[in-house]
Coordinates of C-alpha atoms and ligand atoms in Angstrom, one line a residue:
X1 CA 99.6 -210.9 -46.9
X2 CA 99.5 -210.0 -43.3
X3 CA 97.5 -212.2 -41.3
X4 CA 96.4 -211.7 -37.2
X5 CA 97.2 -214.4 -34.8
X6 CA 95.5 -214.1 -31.1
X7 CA 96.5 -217.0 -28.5
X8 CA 100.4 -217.9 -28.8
X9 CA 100.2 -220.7 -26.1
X10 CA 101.9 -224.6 -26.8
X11 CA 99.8 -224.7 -29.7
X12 CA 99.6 -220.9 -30.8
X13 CA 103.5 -220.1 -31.0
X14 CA 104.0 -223.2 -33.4
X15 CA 101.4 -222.7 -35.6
X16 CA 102.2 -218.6 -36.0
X17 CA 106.2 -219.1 -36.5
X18 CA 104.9 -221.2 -39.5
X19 CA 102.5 -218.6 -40.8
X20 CA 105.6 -216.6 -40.8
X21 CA 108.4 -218.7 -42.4
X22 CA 105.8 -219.2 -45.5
X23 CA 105.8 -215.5 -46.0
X24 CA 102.9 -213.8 -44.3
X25 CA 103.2 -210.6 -42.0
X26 CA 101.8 -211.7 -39.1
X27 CA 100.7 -209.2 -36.5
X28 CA 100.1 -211.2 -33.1
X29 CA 98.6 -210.7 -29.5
X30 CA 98.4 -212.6 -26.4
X31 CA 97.8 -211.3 -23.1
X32 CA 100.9 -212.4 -21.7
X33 CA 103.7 -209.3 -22.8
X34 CA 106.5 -212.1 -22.6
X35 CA 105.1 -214.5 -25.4
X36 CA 104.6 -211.1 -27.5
X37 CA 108.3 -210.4 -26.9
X38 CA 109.2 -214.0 -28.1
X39 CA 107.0 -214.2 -31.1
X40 CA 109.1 -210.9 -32.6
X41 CA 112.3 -213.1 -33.0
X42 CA 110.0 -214.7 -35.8
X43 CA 109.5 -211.2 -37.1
X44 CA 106.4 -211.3 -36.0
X45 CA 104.9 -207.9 -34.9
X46 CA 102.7 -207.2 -31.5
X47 CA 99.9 -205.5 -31.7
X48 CA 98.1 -203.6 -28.5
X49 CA 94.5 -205.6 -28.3
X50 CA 92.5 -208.0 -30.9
X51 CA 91.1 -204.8 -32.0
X52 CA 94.1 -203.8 -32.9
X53 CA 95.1 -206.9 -35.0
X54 CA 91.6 -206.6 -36.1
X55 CA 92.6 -203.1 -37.8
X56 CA 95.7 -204.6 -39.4
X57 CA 94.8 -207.6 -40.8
X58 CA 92.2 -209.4 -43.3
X59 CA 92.0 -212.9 -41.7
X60 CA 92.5 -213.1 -38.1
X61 CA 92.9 -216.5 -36.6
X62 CA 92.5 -217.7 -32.8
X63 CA 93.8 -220.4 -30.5
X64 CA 92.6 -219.7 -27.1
X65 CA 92.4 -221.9 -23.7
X66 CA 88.7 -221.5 -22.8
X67 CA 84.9 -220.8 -23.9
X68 CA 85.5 -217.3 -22.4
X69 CA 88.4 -216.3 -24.1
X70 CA 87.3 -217.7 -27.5
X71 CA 84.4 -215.3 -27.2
X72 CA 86.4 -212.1 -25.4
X73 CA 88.3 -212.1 -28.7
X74 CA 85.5 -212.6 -31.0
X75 CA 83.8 -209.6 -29.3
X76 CA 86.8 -207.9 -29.6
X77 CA 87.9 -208.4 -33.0
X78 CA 84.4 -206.6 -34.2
X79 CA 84.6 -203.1 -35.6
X80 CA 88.4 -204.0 -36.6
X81 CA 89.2 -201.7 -40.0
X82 CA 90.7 -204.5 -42.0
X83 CA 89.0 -207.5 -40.4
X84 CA 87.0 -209.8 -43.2
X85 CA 87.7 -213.3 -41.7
X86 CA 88.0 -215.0 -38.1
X87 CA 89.1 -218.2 -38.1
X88 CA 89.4 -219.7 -34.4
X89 CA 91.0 -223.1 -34.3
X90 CA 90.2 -223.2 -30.1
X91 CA 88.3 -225.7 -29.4
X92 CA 85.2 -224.3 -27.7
X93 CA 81.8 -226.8 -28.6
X94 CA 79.1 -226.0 -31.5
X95 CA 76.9 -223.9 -29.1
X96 CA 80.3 -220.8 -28.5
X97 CA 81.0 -221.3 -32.5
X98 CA 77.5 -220.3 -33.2
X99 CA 77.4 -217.4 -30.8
X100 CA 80.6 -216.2 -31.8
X101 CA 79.4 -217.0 -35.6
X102 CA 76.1 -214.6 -35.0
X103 CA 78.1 -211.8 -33.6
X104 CA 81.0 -211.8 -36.5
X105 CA 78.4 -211.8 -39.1
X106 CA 76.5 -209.1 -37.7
X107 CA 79.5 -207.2 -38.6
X108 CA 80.2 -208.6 -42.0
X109 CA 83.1 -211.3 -40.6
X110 CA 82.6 -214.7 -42.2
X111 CA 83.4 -217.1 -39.2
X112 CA 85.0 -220.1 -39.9
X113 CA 85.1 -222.5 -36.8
X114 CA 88.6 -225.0 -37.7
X115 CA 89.4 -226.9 -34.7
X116 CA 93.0 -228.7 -35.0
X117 CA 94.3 -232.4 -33.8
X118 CA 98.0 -233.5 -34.1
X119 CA 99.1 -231.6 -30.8
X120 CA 102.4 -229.8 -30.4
X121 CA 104.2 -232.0 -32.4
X122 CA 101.7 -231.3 -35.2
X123 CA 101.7 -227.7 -34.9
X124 CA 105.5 -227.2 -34.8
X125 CA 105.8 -229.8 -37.9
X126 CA 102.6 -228.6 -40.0
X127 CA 101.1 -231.8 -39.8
X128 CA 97.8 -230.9 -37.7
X129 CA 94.7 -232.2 -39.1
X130 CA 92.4 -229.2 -39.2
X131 CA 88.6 -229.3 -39.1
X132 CA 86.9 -226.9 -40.6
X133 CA 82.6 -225.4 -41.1
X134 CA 81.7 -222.5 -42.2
X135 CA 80.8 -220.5 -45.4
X136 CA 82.7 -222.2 -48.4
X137 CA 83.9 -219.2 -50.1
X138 CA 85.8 -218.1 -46.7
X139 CA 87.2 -221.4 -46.8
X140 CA 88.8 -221.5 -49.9
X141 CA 90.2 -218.1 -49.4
X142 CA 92.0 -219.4 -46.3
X143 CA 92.9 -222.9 -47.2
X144 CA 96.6 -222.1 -48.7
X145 CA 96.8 -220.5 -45.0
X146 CA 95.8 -223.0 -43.6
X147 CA 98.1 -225.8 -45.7
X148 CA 101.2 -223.9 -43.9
X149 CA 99.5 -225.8 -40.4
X150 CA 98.5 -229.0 -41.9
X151 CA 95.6 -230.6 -43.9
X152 CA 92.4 -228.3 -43.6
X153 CA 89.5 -230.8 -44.1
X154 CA 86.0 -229.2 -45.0
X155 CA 83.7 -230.4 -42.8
X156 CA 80.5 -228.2 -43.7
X157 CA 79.1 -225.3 -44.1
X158 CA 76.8 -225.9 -41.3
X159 CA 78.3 -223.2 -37.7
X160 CA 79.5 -225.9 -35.5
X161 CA 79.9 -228.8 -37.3
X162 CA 83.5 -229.0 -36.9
X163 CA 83.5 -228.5 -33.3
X164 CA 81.4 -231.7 -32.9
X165 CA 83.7 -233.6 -35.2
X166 CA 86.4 -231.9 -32.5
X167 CA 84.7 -233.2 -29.9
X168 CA 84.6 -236.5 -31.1
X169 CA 88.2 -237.3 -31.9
X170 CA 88.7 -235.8 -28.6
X171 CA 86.4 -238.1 -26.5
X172 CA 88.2 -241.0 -28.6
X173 CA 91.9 -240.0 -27.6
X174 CA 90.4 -239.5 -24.6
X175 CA 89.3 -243.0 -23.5
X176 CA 92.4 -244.3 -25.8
X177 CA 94.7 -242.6 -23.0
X178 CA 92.5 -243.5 -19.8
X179 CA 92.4 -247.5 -21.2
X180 CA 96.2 -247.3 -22.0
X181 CA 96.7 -246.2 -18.1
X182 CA 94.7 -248.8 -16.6
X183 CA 96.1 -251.7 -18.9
X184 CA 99.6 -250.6 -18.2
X185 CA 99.0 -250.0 -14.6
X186 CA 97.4 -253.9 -14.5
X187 CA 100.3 -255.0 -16.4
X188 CA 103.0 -253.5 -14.2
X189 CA 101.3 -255.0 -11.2
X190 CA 101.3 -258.3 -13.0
X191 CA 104.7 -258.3 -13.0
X192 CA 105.4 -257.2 -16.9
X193 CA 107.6 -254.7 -18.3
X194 CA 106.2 -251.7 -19.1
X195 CA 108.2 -251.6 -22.5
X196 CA 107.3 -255.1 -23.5
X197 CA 103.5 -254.3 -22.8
X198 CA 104.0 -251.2 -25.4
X199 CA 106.1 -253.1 -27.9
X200 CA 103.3 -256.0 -28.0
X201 CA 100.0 -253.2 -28.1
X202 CA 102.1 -251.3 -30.9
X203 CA 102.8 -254.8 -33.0
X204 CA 99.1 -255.7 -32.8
X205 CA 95.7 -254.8 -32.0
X206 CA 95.7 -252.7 -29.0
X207 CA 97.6 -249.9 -30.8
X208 CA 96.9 -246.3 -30.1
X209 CA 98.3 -242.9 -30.5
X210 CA 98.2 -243.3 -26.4
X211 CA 100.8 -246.8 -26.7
X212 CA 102.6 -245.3 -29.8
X213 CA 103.3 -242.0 -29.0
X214 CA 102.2 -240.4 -25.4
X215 CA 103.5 -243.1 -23.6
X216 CA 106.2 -243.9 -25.0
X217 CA 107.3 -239.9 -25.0
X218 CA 106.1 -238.9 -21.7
X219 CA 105.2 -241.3 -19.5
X220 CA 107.5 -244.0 -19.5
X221 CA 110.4 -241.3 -19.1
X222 CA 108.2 -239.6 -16.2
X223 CA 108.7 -236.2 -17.9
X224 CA 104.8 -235.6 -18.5
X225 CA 105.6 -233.4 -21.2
X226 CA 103.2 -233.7 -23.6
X227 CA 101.8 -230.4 -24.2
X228 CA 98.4 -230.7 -23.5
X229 CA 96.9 -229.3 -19.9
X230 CA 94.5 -231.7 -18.4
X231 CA 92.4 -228.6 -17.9
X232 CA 92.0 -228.6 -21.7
X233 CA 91.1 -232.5 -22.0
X234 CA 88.5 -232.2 -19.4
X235 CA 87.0 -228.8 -20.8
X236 CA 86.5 -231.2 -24.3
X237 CA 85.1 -234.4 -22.5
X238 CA 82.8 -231.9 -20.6
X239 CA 81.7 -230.3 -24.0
X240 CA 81.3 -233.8 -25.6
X241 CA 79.3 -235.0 -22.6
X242 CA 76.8 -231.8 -22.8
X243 CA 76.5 -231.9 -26.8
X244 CA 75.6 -235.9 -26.3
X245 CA 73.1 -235.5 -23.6
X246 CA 71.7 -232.5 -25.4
X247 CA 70.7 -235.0 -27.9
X248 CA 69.3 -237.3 -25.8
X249 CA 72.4 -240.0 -26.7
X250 CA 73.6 -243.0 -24.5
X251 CA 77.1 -241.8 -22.8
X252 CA 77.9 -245.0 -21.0
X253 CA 81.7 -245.1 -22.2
X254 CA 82.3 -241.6 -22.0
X255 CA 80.7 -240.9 -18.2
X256 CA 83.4 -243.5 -17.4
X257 CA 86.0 -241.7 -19.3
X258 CA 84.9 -238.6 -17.7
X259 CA 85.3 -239.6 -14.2
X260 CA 89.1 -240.8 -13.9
X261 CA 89.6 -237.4 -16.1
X262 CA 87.9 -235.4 -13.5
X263 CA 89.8 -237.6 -11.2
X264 CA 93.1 -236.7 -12.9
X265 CA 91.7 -232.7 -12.9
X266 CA 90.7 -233.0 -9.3
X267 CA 94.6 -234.2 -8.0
X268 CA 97.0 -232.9 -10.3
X269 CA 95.2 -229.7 -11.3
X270 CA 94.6 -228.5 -14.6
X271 CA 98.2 -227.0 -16.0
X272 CA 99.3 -230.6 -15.5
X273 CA 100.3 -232.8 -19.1
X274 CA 97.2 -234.6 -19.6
X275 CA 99.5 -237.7 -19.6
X276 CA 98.8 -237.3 -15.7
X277 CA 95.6 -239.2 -16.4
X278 CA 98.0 -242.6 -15.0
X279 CA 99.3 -240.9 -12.1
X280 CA 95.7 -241.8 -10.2
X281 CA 95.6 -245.4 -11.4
X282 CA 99.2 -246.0 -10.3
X283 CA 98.2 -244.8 -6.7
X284 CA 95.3 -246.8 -6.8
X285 CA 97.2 -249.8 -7.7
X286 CA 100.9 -248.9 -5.9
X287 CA 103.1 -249.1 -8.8
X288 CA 104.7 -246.3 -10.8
X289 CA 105.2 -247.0 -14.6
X290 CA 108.9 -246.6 -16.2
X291 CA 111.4 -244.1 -14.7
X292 CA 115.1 -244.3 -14.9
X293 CA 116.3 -247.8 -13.4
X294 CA 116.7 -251.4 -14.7
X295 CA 112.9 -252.6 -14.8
X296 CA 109.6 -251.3 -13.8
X297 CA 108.8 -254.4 -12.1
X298 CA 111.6 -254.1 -9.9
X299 CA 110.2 -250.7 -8.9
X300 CA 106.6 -251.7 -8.3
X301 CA 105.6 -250.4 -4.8
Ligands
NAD401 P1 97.6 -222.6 -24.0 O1 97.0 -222.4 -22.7 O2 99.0 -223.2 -24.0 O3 97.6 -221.3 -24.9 C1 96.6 -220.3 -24.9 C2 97.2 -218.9 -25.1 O4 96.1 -218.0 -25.2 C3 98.1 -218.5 -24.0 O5 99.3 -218.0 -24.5 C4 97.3 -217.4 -23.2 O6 98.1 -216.4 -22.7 C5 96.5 -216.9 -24.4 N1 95.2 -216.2 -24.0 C6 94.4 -216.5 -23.0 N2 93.3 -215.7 -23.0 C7 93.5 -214.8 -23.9 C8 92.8 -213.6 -24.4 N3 91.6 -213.3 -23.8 N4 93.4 -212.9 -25.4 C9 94.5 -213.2 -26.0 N5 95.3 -214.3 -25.6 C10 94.8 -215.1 -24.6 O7 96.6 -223.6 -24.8 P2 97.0 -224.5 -26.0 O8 97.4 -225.9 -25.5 O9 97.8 -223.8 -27.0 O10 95.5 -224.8 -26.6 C11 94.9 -223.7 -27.4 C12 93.6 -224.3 -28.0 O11 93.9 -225.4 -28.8 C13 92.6 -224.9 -26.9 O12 91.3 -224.7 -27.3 C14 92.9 -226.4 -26.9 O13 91.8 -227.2 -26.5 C15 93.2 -226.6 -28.4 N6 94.1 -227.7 -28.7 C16 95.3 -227.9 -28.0 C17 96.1 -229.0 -28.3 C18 97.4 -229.3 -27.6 O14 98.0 -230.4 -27.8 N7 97.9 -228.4 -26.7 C19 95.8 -229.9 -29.4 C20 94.7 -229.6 -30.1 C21 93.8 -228.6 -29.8

């Protein structure tokens, strides 16, 4: 079966190699030339324009940075000759996946919005937990796809709905990552070991993907190399905050959350790792977390 894939960033690249190594022709664009070049050592083959994928394949699937890009290739996937699906697994809000929804059927495309959580790691390992709304029959066409990335979940039928749910995992690992920065930071400064405080939040309540994983990985080592640009983070916090407030919902936590990201955003710019998010509270508080060196409290500023 050959299958289009638009968007071959961190997430993008992964996610087509394995479309490819479980069988599928994959035709693949990206508007930088170089990733293109990359993704034929998969055998992947580069097409000129998402029209052009459009005209060569049956289900195209996206995974684009922004609101604008997610619809750019929507518009430009209409008309395609082979075209019968567009799945876009950007996250973009429920108010660009109904747009984009509109315009796709218009032209006979069944639009299925399936937003995907797991990160890098997820999407290189096909273990991504994929979110999906949209017409049921175009679902179950696509799920075996879709099983190649990780575990498609149907969230319904209603345009959008999956977004939200995107949203709110989003929000959550959000404020899991901002708390995890600002109890490490007030740890370190008390004088414990940045290790020890992670070994006693993994063994017991406090346990998050934030102390388990992106700490651990990326921060404590000081490579911030998670794989996810703060840009990104603060484009989903922003979408949460506007799909909460359109509904009239308190957003106590996440305006909180919000302002140390916009914080993060503001001072390390927005193709920074998202684990950046401590590098504000540690100048706020003088103390940098891990790094090579005996002990992090004998490095506390
Ligand atoms: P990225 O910036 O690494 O990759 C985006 C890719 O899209 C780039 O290769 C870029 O050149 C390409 N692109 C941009 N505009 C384009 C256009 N108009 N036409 C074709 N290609 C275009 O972003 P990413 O981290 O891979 O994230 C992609 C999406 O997945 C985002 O919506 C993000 O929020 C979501 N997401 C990312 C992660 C993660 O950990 N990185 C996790 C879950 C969800």
């Amino acid at each position: 079966m050959t299958v289009g894939f638009i968007g071959l960033g961190n997430m993008g690249f992964p996610m087509a190699r394995r479309l490819a190594d479980a069988g599928n022709d994959l035709v693949v664009y990206d508007t930088r030339s170089e990733i293109l070049d990359a993704a034929t050592t998969f055998g992947a083959t580069a097409a000129s324009s998402p029209r052009d994928v459009a005209d060569r394949a049956d289900t195209v699937l996206a995974s684009l940075p922004s609101l604008q890009a997610s619809t750019e290739v929507a518009t430009g996937v209409l008309g395609g000759t082979r075209i019968r699906r567009f799945v876009d697994l950007s996250t973009v809000g429920s108010t660009v996946a109904q747009h984009n929804r509109q315009q796709l059927a218009a032209h006979d495309i069944a639009a299925l919005d399936a937003p995907v959580s797991g990160g890098v790691g997820g999407a290189a390992n096909g273990t991504l937990a994929i979110m999906v709304s949209g017409p049921r029959e175009a679902f179950d066409t696509v799920a075996p796809l879709l099983e190649a990335l990780g575990r498609p979940i149907f969230v319904s039928a209603e345009p959008g709905a999956a977004q939200t749910m995107k949203l709110l995992n989003n929000l959550m690992a959000a404020a899991t990552l901002a708390a995890t920065a600002e109890v490490m930071v007030t740890g370190v400064k008390a004088g414990l070991d940045p290790q020890v405080i992670l070994d006693v939040l993994n063994a017991g309540s406090g346990a998050t993907h934030a102390s388990r994983d992106k700490f651990p990985r990326a921060v404590l080592p000081r490579t911030f190399d998670f794989g996810f640009a703060t840009g990104l983070m603060v484009k989903d916090i922003r979408l949460y905050l506007q799909e909460a407030r359109a509904m009239e919902l308190p957003t106590g936590v996440a305006d909180a959350v919000a302002r140390l990201w916009e914080t993060t955003v503001e001072r390390e710019g927005p193709e920074s790792d998202f684990t950046s998010v401590v590098k504000p509270v540690e100048d706020a508080a003088g103390v940098i977390i891990g790094g090579p060196g005996p002990s992090a409290t004998d490095r506390a500023l």
